[in-house]
């Protein structure tokens, strides 16, 4: 009895030692070496592809942001600011686009709440951008998986051109040109989907304004 | 009378017509009725629990009965009745299979009726006479006792003849009415209790304990009392049990899902779903298939000592076949006369025929026939040659012949013997003879040299006339049989005492894959062990005592009933017809048994698909109307749909009993083509058939009041 | 280029890349699992670890090592999470609650990586990299070790030795997982995946708002998360998160990584049993199922009108990222549910009933097309054994697979194996549905809510780890129940597989003849696929009928 217990203990002790060995190799050495190389060779990417404006970072080009008016009391976020290209709806945090709580709505395909939300968004976006409701593209009506999607479809970007130009008193053609410059095709021509990065677009839009 | 099939005489020569089909006995509908009481007796849960699938059905039937009593409805009672019928049908299949065995056992028992034995005292030795005999009951005989049996008496127990020779009627066991000779010494010494001595007197040493005689074992075997589950049957049972558990869990856990959906299901419906899903078809027929497999062997007059042996027969990789009697006809036959120069072929033929007139051996007769057919020499009778004196064959002279009168003598026999005889009479065998003899040997034949001595006026001339070519005659159709075996992946090895040259020639002609020449029992044993060490299963036949170790070593050892009791003890099957060719049939029966199991398992599982399409919409279309689209059979109503599925499930068992008893059709062919055929038939068939069957039943039951 | 053509090219490029790796990776794995020589660093590992690496073990010893290692791992990981606030790089996280810590420990040790927590807020960097990510390596290696033992059962004769657990574990980590992960981590960083030790960085956004940018050693964990079919994301949003999966190329690479070992192992199998055709047959079944599933899910997601939300929005983009779109999301969803990976680049809860139902069905198939690292192959080999058993009877012989007879003992273990997972799924889901309190965890109502519960238990029992994430599974009941289901769903099958391996290794092989059922032909591929679909379909049909089928057939 005591013998079998010691044997059991010895077994598990050996197992623990092996686990510690692997922890050192794969849990400490491996990430440290990868970090070292990453920081040396690809520091921009390794640190989050930050977009800097003058001094400090204003965004990560990979993480979407809210472009809203200051929020009213009791509201998690304000209403969309017409001066900016608007991103997709977000389910990350109550206000959306909170990197501390990434995630999706997880509403089912026949969920009545989701259907209603989509219909409401269609009405709201169409009114906001002054376009017919039927022309609003799906990405403008649906929350992304991460809640941090930095991209919108080119269709949604072009839809917003007139509204942004008007709000900023810019020549719509110049804004349209800016959007066109920011349209990314599929990677290698066939991977993923065409898109416009709202962060970069808005960042450059701000620069356009100053010009 | 079902036993008639068991006693059907089997033709031995040439091969039984190869119909490419192992057929079985037919199912007499009356058997269903006579087996019904047995089927009902088997409802005892203590018996049922041995078959987990059907036990679940029985428990389900009890549950629905209680439920139907509590909340009576036409639907509940229909389901209840059909569930009970399902169980009864399953028991019926087993009872019918056993019933056939019982009838056979009955005939055997008649042979076993209280015989008296004349026991000799313990100090009896062969040759001793005048000792007192004691009259005892056969059941009191012990191992090693000696008994006297005389004409007209029944042999009281299994044993070996140690003194005397007698003709014995073994029809009680073999069904063959022709008496057989049993004599002391040699390979024909075994006698079986219950057989009858027709002539003469023999002394038999008893070799079996009371209650364990051959006939006892036979009775137990055919009755199924000694039946144990075979390894493969156990494996299949495990798989079926686990499928049963999975479906049981699937249905039990369905209830909370259904309650959430707002469609709580009644016990009756849940039980119906379980029974429809678990593999009842194969579960019901599994033991009948096994019993029927043994039974099919019995019908071919082969007794398998265990089901395991029958299964092993299906797996055999290598068949060891004795040349004589299996591959070739028992005897050699004259094929050609080869005269030396200066002798006309007719002369040789005439001499050969003359020398063989009194030779009653098959070889001798074949010489007479050949001479008559080829050279139109009429067969003379002995009487015609009044002064002729025939010289029979002896082991010393190794020749036989005739002295026609004082002027002419003829001899035929082994080359060396005849040549010596010629030399002794002053002749000089020509040089030619040597090459002819060697040529015949090389081609696998046996040369018989014919010599002649003529005496005229005191001087005698001796000379060789020529050589008779005796040949082994390969059985018709055997080559095709071996080709078939090769396609089945079975290697054939011919065992012969011939020299390698002869053996090779016959092997070539018969188309066997390999041969073992100048085989001794030790060689045979070594061959078996060598094959087995490579993972192969070996089957062989044997009859002599010296075959016993090899028979025991082989995975399937078929002992000839004519053989010694040692051989019969060692083998795991006994062929009552003593027909070595039957090994091939035994292999086919073994395969057919496994195929029947596999086919019905596939069929059973494939059936479930249709049952789902009947039952699931019936259960849930009320709350989720979309599921009505799964009702692709367009069944009338939920209750009629579920009833139809359950009725189909029960009826298919009855419908398949004949197949289970007969076994599925088996054609010797490669594994791939066999599988394709069975998948199409039992897989796809099993998928489609219930859709049709359930729909048809639904068309009828929808008119039952209370089911719509 | 139009969407359809691009979508097809994306799939074909993936198939091409997998085909190219099939031989080299499969052969290399076979070499690693059979070569008699140890590396010097491996000897050092054995010495420091205090284990013997020089002798093969009988299956019970192999199993004992495996279970001891896993038990210690669960305890270690549990303690790690409970004490994380005292450790370095905790980035302000609190100790993980006991039930959640148990669930997470069980989840990572079993290669499930079900996450009831949200990575960015619950776990410090050290727990992620030195606790969770270590299990990503070793749990993947344990799966491959078990299938290596099973294959040895087929190849060896008359022995009770099935290999050495410590040697298999060490070699797979050091020679296979670590080098590939290292290279791929760097590639991911180049693509934009982050790799740093920053805490939360507060920034003022372009519009003048505030945002917290998270940091962490993500790329190093991301690479092994996919390669080892683990699937536990650094972040709650998993591979939808731009810091884990920044662009369409990294997305394609991650799909490739999570499939590559699973699809290459059949080659290893063929090599080790000395007949490559056996491996081709297995990979053909895996490929067929995968391809069919890709077609079904993609078609369903493109056909947005099959759901009311899709109809309203004009496209099934809820829960999907703009940079990936429908095609790349469906491809990922199928690949992750057919391996036991469980990483997601879109949220399955919002898929069409057909597409989402298919992801459940994919897992129900038992994670075998190609399945988790190692576990996929042993899963499909068990099914092959069941197939050979039934088909073998139909050719009139005692069934044999690769020369080994399938008798009562072999069928006992195979049957127990196929019994375990469905039992856990159905009993677990049944209990959850029977308890009103646990039903309340559903986000969605009706059939879809039931699908969430069914998905959770299917995912846990099959060690997948993905979720219909609407379910609020971070409750004491779900954490405990799912934790237990994961452990039983992982280790019971392993016990049966190793026992089976031992029983096969003892046998003398039977020679192959014309009467032997060939297991390398299209006929067998079709048969195995059929048995798989029928057995799984029959088991789960009632449950699926009340979930996705009821929702889809409205």
XYZ file of C-alpha atoms in Angstrom, chain B residues 3-521:
519
model
C -34.212 -34.951 -40.975
C -34.539 -36.283 -44.458
C -32.102 -33.670 -45.611
C -29.527 -34.862 -43.142
C -29.575 -38.316 -44.500
C -29.400 -37.420 -48.103
C -26.730 -39.556 -49.692
C -23.914 -37.516 -51.104
C -22.349 -38.581 -54.336
C -18.636 -38.932 -54.008
C -17.283 -39.350 -57.488
C -16.649 -37.250 -59.402
C -16.982 -33.983 -57.513
C -20.406 -33.016 -56.303
C -21.814 -30.690 -58.922
C -20.292 -27.311 -58.207
C -23.314 -25.082 -58.314
C -21.280 -22.270 -56.817
C -23.718 -22.212 -54.068
C -23.874 -23.615 -50.635
C -27.501 -24.462 -50.333
C -29.299 -25.243 -47.171
C -32.465 -26.828 -45.987
C -35.721 -25.151 -46.717
C -37.890 -23.651 -44.049
C -41.099 -25.524 -43.582
C -43.822 -23.095 -42.450
C -45.119 -25.778 -40.119
C -41.889 -25.487 -38.198
C -42.882 -21.983 -37.178
C -45.994 -23.359 -35.531
C -44.271 -26.261 -33.816
C -41.520 -23.988 -32.513
C -43.932 -21.451 -31.065
C -44.098 -22.971 -27.554
C -40.296 -22.901 -27.366
C -40.289 -19.308 -28.529
C -42.692 -18.352 -25.761
C -40.632 -20.194 -23.154
C -37.655 -18.116 -24.170
C -39.445 -14.931 -23.058
C -38.071 -15.630 -19.594
C -35.966 -12.535 -18.855
C -33.183 -14.703 -17.467
C -32.866 -16.215 -20.930
C -33.460 -12.977 -22.801
C -30.744 -11.086 -20.995
C -28.158 -13.097 -22.898
C -29.237 -11.209 -26.006
C -28.925 -7.545 -25.012
C -30.670 -6.157 -28.074
C -33.793 -8.249 -27.690
C -33.727 -7.833 -23.925
C -34.085 -4.100 -24.424
C -37.069 -4.761 -26.683
C -38.633 -6.985 -24.045
C -38.168 -4.382 -21.329
C -39.672 -1.836 -23.704
C -42.610 -4.131 -24.337
C -43.230 -4.416 -20.588
C -43.109 -0.625 -20.272
C -45.568 -0.041 -23.093
C -47.866 -2.728 -21.694
C -47.988 -0.936 -18.354
C -48.467 2.353 -20.113
C -51.229 0.925 -22.313
C -53.026 -0.449 -19.275
C -52.814 2.907 -17.538
C -53.802 5.015 -20.546
C -55.487 2.674 -22.985
C -55.621 3.747 -26.603
C -55.681 1.890 -29.874
C -52.228 3.237 -30.683
C -50.695 2.170 -27.365
C -52.087 -1.333 -27.742
C -50.993 -1.660 -31.350
C -47.458 -0.712 -30.413
C -47.520 -2.990 -27.359
C -48.730 -5.992 -29.297
C -46.178 -5.517 -32.055
C -43.333 -5.068 -29.612
C -44.222 -8.373 -27.998
C -44.452 -9.905 -31.438
C -40.983 -8.572 -32.221
C -39.579 -10.417 -29.232
C -41.531 -13.574 -30.021
C -40.381 -13.513 -33.645
C -36.789 -13.252 -32.522
C -37.223 -16.218 -30.188
C -39.034 -18.046 -32.924
C -36.070 -17.766 -35.264
C -33.830 -19.318 -32.645
C -36.396 -21.976 -31.779
C -36.841 -22.941 -35.418
C -33.095 -23.235 -35.905
C -32.831 -25.361 -32.794
C -35.902 -27.357 -33.768
C -34.217 -28.659 -36.860
C -31.391 -29.881 -34.714
C -33.773 -31.443 -32.243
C -35.418 -33.525 -34.928
C -32.020 -34.827 -35.955
C -31.121 -35.547 -32.386
C -34.281 -37.580 -32.090
C -33.185 -39.972 -34.822
C -29.793 -40.275 -33.222
C -31.319 -41.025 -29.862
C -33.197 -43.932 -31.298
C -29.826 -45.467 -32.080
C -28.820 -45.007 -28.514
C -31.635 -46.855 -26.843
C -30.520 -49.029 -23.984
C -28.048 -51.428 -25.483
C -26.579 -54.275 -23.525
C -22.905 -55.003 -23.744
C -21.038 -58.287 -23.439
C -18.057 -57.261 -21.396
C -14.944 -59.378 -21.305
C -12.976 -59.705 -18.096
C -10.235 -57.194 -17.429
C -7.440 -59.717 -18.040
C -8.591 -60.419 -21.608
C -5.834 -60.274 -24.202
C -6.218 -60.535 -27.982
C -6.320 -64.177 -28.984
C -7.580 -65.382 -25.645
C -10.677 -67.533 -25.865
C -13.096 -69.188 -23.596
C -13.253 -66.394 -21.085
C -16.497 -65.615 -19.404
C -18.501 -62.632 -20.579
C -20.583 -60.388 -18.345
C -23.819 -58.849 -19.558
C -23.824 -55.153 -18.540
C -25.702 -52.052 -19.644
C -23.842 -49.934 -22.215
C -23.919 -47.006 -19.840
C -21.770 -48.927 -17.366
C -18.886 -49.379 -19.756
C -15.661 -47.707 -18.749
C -12.647 -46.564 -20.709
C -10.515 -49.549 -21.701
C -13.205 -52.206 -21.273
C -13.337 -54.881 -23.927
C -16.653 -56.013 -25.351
C -17.652 -58.684 -27.816
C -20.083 -57.808 -30.567
C -21.496 -60.355 -32.954
C -23.609 -60.226 -36.036
C -26.952 -58.585 -35.412
C -25.847 -56.789 -32.270
C -25.471 -53.092 -31.646
C -21.996 -51.837 -30.775
C -22.438 -50.520 -27.223
C -19.891 -47.697 -27.291
C -17.166 -45.928 -29.268
C -13.995 -47.873 -29.564
C -11.383 -49.556 -31.673
C -11.627 -53.063 -33.033
C -8.820 -55.047 -31.428
C -9.735 -58.452 -32.753
C -11.603 -59.690 -35.779
C -13.211 -58.122 -38.777
C -16.838 -57.369 -39.386
C -19.136 -55.506 -41.696
C -20.930 -52.775 -39.884
C -24.067 -50.837 -40.723
C -23.379 -47.207 -39.805
C -26.511 -45.769 -41.342
C -27.710 -44.558 -37.960
C -24.962 -42.011 -38.036
C -23.973 -41.472 -41.622
C -27.247 -42.192 -43.328
C -25.336 -44.411 -45.750
C -27.002 -47.781 -46.007
C -24.022 -49.604 -47.544
C -22.226 -51.548 -44.831
C -18.574 -50.779 -44.132
C -15.765 -53.065 -43.100
C -14.160 -52.602 -39.708
C -11.105 -54.598 -38.734
C -8.479 -54.629 -36.087
C -5.264 -52.793 -36.734
C -4.813 -50.153 -39.412
C -6.875 -47.136 -40.139
C -10.281 -48.806 -40.291
C -10.483 -49.912 -36.740
C -12.798 -47.297 -35.268
C -16.380 -48.200 -34.526
C -19.080 -45.958 -33.229
C -21.562 -46.775 -30.521
C -25.064 -47.266 -31.840
C -23.987 -48.830 -35.122
C -24.818 -52.429 -35.946
C -22.576 -55.362 -36.720
C -23.963 -57.231 -39.722
C -21.580 -60.157 -39.938
C -18.809 -61.847 -38.043
C -17.568 -61.159 -34.560
C -15.299 -58.423 -33.252
C -13.809 -57.433 -29.951
C -13.913 -53.727 -29.301
C -11.896 -51.750 -26.801
C -14.032 -48.925 -25.469
C -12.426 -45.495 -25.916
C -15.070 -43.147 -24.579
C -16.628 -42.507 -21.235
C -20.350 -43.057 -20.857
C -22.289 -39.961 -21.833
C -19.379 -38.715 -23.878
C -19.645 -41.028 -26.793
C -19.594 -39.781 -30.298
C -23.323 -40.132 -30.556
C -23.814 -38.225 -27.303
C -21.688 -35.411 -28.547
C -23.505 -35.428 -31.834
C -26.824 -35.153 -30.095
C -25.596 -32.296 -27.943
C -24.180 -30.531 -30.958
C -27.208 -30.743 -33.164
C -29.486 -29.826 -30.306
C -27.456 -26.732 -29.657
C -27.034 -27.627 -25.997
C -23.264 -27.514 -26.275
C -23.407 -24.317 -28.264
C -21.197 -21.578 -26.982
C -20.876 -18.175 -28.554
C -18.021 -18.137 -31.033
C -15.326 -15.436 -30.873
C -16.702 -13.606 -33.845
C -20.233 -13.809 -32.510
C -19.026 -12.308 -29.233
C -17.295 -9.479 -31.083
C -20.407 -8.745 -33.090
C -22.518 -8.882 -29.956
C -20.275 -6.272 -28.369
C -20.731 -3.977 -31.333
C -24.500 -4.489 -31.322
C -24.688 -3.905 -27.585
C -22.795 -0.650 -27.900
C -25.030 0.526 -30.744
C -27.991 -0.342 -28.548
C -26.578 1.741 -25.718
C -25.926 4.692 -28.032
C -29.494 4.656 -29.315
C -30.843 4.180 -25.830
C -28.932 7.262 -24.670
C -30.025 9.189 -27.765
C -33.671 8.495 -27.031
C -33.566 8.949 -23.248
C -31.859 12.325 -23.606
C -34.315 13.281 -26.312
C -37.046 13.740 -23.725
C -35.582 16.873 -22.065
C -34.939 18.312 -25.524
C -38.515 17.516 -26.492
C -39.909 19.053 -23.304
C -37.984 22.238 -24.044
C -39.446 22.232 -27.541
C -42.901 21.858 -26.001
C -43.439 18.376 -27.357
C -43.102 15.985 -24.453
C -43.287 12.421 -25.700
C -45.194 9.499 -24.226
C -43.408 6.376 -22.985
C -44.978 4.416 -25.820
C -43.480 6.648 -28.486
C -40.053 6.771 -26.865
C -39.978 2.988 -26.538
C -41.103 2.667 -30.144
C -38.264 4.933 -31.246
C -35.672 2.941 -29.297
C -36.892 -0.358 -30.698
C -36.959 1.028 -34.209
C -33.373 2.215 -33.913
C -31.544 -0.559 -32.097
C -30.339 -3.304 -34.420
C -33.227 -5.691 -33.781
C -33.037 -7.458 -37.122
C -29.544 -8.824 -36.610
C -30.062 -9.045 -32.840
C -33.060 -11.299 -33.407
C -31.426 -13.520 -35.985
C -27.851 -13.702 -34.722
C -28.097 -16.918 -32.775
C -30.269 -18.557 -35.434
C -27.546 -17.811 -37.989
C -24.962 -19.552 -35.849
C -27.111 -22.594 -35.162
C -28.105 -22.830 -38.809
C -24.443 -22.707 -39.846
C -23.674 -25.794 -37.793
C -26.854 -27.310 -39.085
C -25.792 -26.800 -42.685
C -22.662 -28.759 -41.928
C -24.701 -31.530 -40.372
C -26.797 -31.660 -43.506
C -23.615 -32.337 -45.394
C -22.837 -35.086 -42.929
C -20.068 -33.104 -41.290
C -20.030 -32.747 -37.544
C -18.267 -29.708 -36.209
C -17.168 -30.113 -32.624
C -17.487 -26.370 -32.051
C -18.836 -23.285 -33.722
C -15.342 -21.897 -33.459
C -14.187 -24.538 -35.940
C -16.867 -23.503 -38.438
C -15.759 -19.888 -38.195
C -12.137 -20.864 -38.542
C -13.071 -22.712 -41.726
C -14.095 -19.409 -43.246
C -10.701 -17.953 -42.430
C -8.581 -20.770 -43.795
C -5.596 -19.636 -45.840
C -4.108 -22.992 -46.692
C -5.797 -26.262 -47.529
C -3.806 -29.468 -47.207
C -5.414 -31.995 -49.501
C -4.528 -35.639 -49.801
C -3.855 -36.511 -53.377
C -5.642 -39.803 -53.478
C -9.368 -39.507 -53.327
C -9.388 -35.730 -53.219
C -7.420 -34.595 -56.229
C -7.180 -37.812 -58.172
C -9.595 -40.661 -58.462
C -8.571 -43.296 -56.003
C -6.642 -45.367 -58.531
C -4.244 -45.187 -61.367
C -5.390 -46.200 -64.811
C -3.663 -47.499 -67.866
C -3.225 -44.728 -70.359
C -0.886 -46.095 -73.014
C 1.051 -49.133 -74.235
C 4.660 -48.427 -75.135
C 6.240 -51.427 -76.930
C 9.973 -51.870 -77.371
C 11.201 -52.040 -80.941
C 10.358 -55.228 -82.699
C 7.156 -55.719 -80.795
C 3.936 -54.530 -82.397
C 1.816 -52.429 -80.127
C -1.078 -54.873 -80.535
C 1.178 -57.617 -79.286
C 1.998 -55.699 -76.185
C -1.636 -54.826 -75.654
C -2.643 -58.411 -76.019
C 0.026 -59.577 -73.608
C -0.884 -56.896 -71.137
C -4.513 -57.825 -71.325
C -3.828 -61.490 -70.891
C -1.670 -60.881 -67.871
C -4.348 -58.756 -66.287
C -7.392 -60.889 -66.841
C -7.387 -62.210 -63.335
C -6.164 -58.998 -61.843
C -9.172 -57.575 -60.083
C -7.384 -54.424 -58.920
C -8.626 -51.235 -60.545
C -5.274 -50.895 -62.315
C -5.619 -54.380 -63.740
C -9.131 -53.768 -64.910
C -8.125 -50.492 -66.509
C -5.512 -52.360 -68.594
C -8.109 -54.776 -69.882
C -10.413 -51.919 -70.731
C -7.733 -49.906 -72.495
C -6.685 -52.864 -74.630
C -10.273 -53.536 -75.550
C -11.122 -49.950 -76.357
C -7.999 -48.964 -78.183
C -7.051 -52.196 -79.973
C -10.411 -53.887 -80.127
C -9.106 -56.853 -78.202
C -12.108 -58.519 -76.753
C -12.031 -59.172 -73.092
C -11.484 -62.850 -72.677
C -12.832 -64.601 -69.697
C -10.790 -66.822 -67.494
C -12.723 -69.865 -68.518
C -11.678 -69.417 -72.088
C -8.125 -70.127 -71.179
C -8.642 -73.428 -69.543
C -5.073 -74.232 -68.848
C -3.981 -70.835 -67.798
C -2.641 -70.427 -64.395
C -2.800 -66.969 -62.958
C -0.008 -65.682 -60.768
C -1.255 -63.145 -58.280
C 0.679 -60.113 -57.126
C 2.689 -60.485 -53.982
C 4.778 -58.027 -52.101
C 7.813 -60.268 -52.609
C 7.617 -60.717 -56.357
C 6.091 -57.275 -57.001
C 4.537 -58.612 -60.193
C 1.596 -60.601 -61.375
C 0.776 -62.431 -64.547
C -0.286 -65.628 -66.162
C 1.245 -68.921 -67.227
C -0.851 -69.721 -70.278
C 0.361 -73.271 -70.626
C 3.809 -74.656 -70.466
C 4.844 -72.705 -73.540
C 4.176 -69.115 -72.561
C 4.357 -67.019 -69.410
C 3.572 -63.325 -69.070
C 4.453 -61.028 -66.206
C 3.761 -57.393 -65.563
C 5.021 -55.399 -62.662
C 7.659 -53.055 -61.346
C 10.489 -52.557 -63.837
C 13.222 -54.023 -61.663
C 11.158 -57.088 -60.766
C 10.144 -57.922 -64.312
C 13.672 -57.335 -65.614
C 15.076 -59.640 -62.976
C 12.487 -62.256 -63.983
C 13.518 -61.941 -67.633
C 17.170 -62.291 -66.728
C 16.465 -65.308 -64.579
C 14.954 -66.942 -67.612
C 18.009 -66.203 -69.682
C 16.775 -63.114 -71.456
C 18.427 -59.783 -71.840
C 16.208 -56.788 -71.285
C 16.874 -54.280 -74.012
C 18.491 -50.959 -73.256
C 15.364 -49.267 -74.521
C 13.336 -50.063 -71.434
C 15.259 -47.771 -69.134
C 14.474 -44.493 -70.926
C 10.810 -45.428 -71.400
C 10.435 -46.196 -67.704
C 12.186 -42.995 -66.682
C 10.099 -40.972 -69.088
C 6.889 -42.278 -67.595
C 8.086 -41.637 -64.069
C 9.117 -38.143 -64.969
C 5.645 -37.357 -66.241
C 4.145 -38.496 -62.972
C 2.968 -41.857 -64.211
C 3.726 -45.347 -63.035
C 5.452 -47.698 -65.473
C 4.443 -51.351 -65.494
C 6.867 -53.438 -67.500
C 5.498 -56.449 -69.383
C 7.793 -59.429 -69.843
C 7.342 -62.683 -71.705
C 8.955 -66.090 -71.568
C 8.283 -68.515 -74.407
C 9.431 -72.119 -74.257
C 9.944 -74.184 -77.342
C 11.635 -77.519 -77.387
C 13.408 -77.095 -74.135
C 14.812 -73.683 -74.899
C 13.167 -70.698 -73.443
C 13.329 -67.153 -74.726
C 12.714 -64.331 -72.360
C 12.173 -60.761 -73.430
C 10.629 -57.470 -72.502
C 7.622 -56.600 -74.636
C 7.101 -53.060 -73.506
C 5.761 -50.842 -70.839
C 2.245 -49.968 -69.701
C 1.841 -46.364 -68.689
C -0.344 -46.106 -65.581
C -1.519 -42.684 -64.800
C -3.178 -40.886 -61.931
C -6.446 -39.521 -63.181
C -7.198 -36.087 -61.883
C -10.835 -35.623 -60.968
C -12.930 -33.751 -63.418
C -13.539 -30.169 -62.476
C -10.941 -30.114 -59.730
C -8.816 -27.568 -61.549
C -11.695 -25.124 -61.680
C -12.303 -25.701 -57.997
C -8.715 -24.771 -57.207
C -8.951 -21.678 -59.386
C -11.963 -20.672 -57.360
C -10.096 -21.239 -54.137
C -7.244 -19.129 -55.418
C -9.659 -16.306 -56.135
C -10.888 -16.643 -52.564
C -7.294 -16.259 -51.434
C -6.862 -19.864 -50.369
C -3.689 -21.750 -51.162
C -3.934 -25.453 -51.886
C -1.201 -27.895 -50.996
C -1.312 -31.468 -52.256
C -0.025 -34.084 -49.861
C 1.228 -37.304 -51.428
C 3.491 -40.216 -50.759
C 4.694 -40.092 -54.379
C 8.173 -39.054 -55.311
C 8.672 -35.361 -56.055
C 8.732 -35.929 -59.814
C 5.416 -37.675 -59.882
C 3.963 -35.234 -57.416
C 5.053 -32.233 -59.453
C 3.419 -33.605 -62.569
C 0.117 -34.235 -60.842
C 0.259 -30.913 -59.068
C 0.742 -29.250 -62.424
C -2.148 -31.091 -63.978
C -4.528 -30.490 -61.093
C -3.553 -26.851 -60.676
C -2.682 -26.936 -56.977
C -0.414 -24.196 -55.710
C 2.081 -26.408 -53.967
C 2.709 -30.005 -53.047
C 4.404 -32.025 -50.388
C 5.937 -35.177 -51.864
C 7.020 -38.317 -50.026
C 5.086 -36.871 -47.154
C 5.516 -38.379 -43.739
C 3.264 -37.382 -40.846
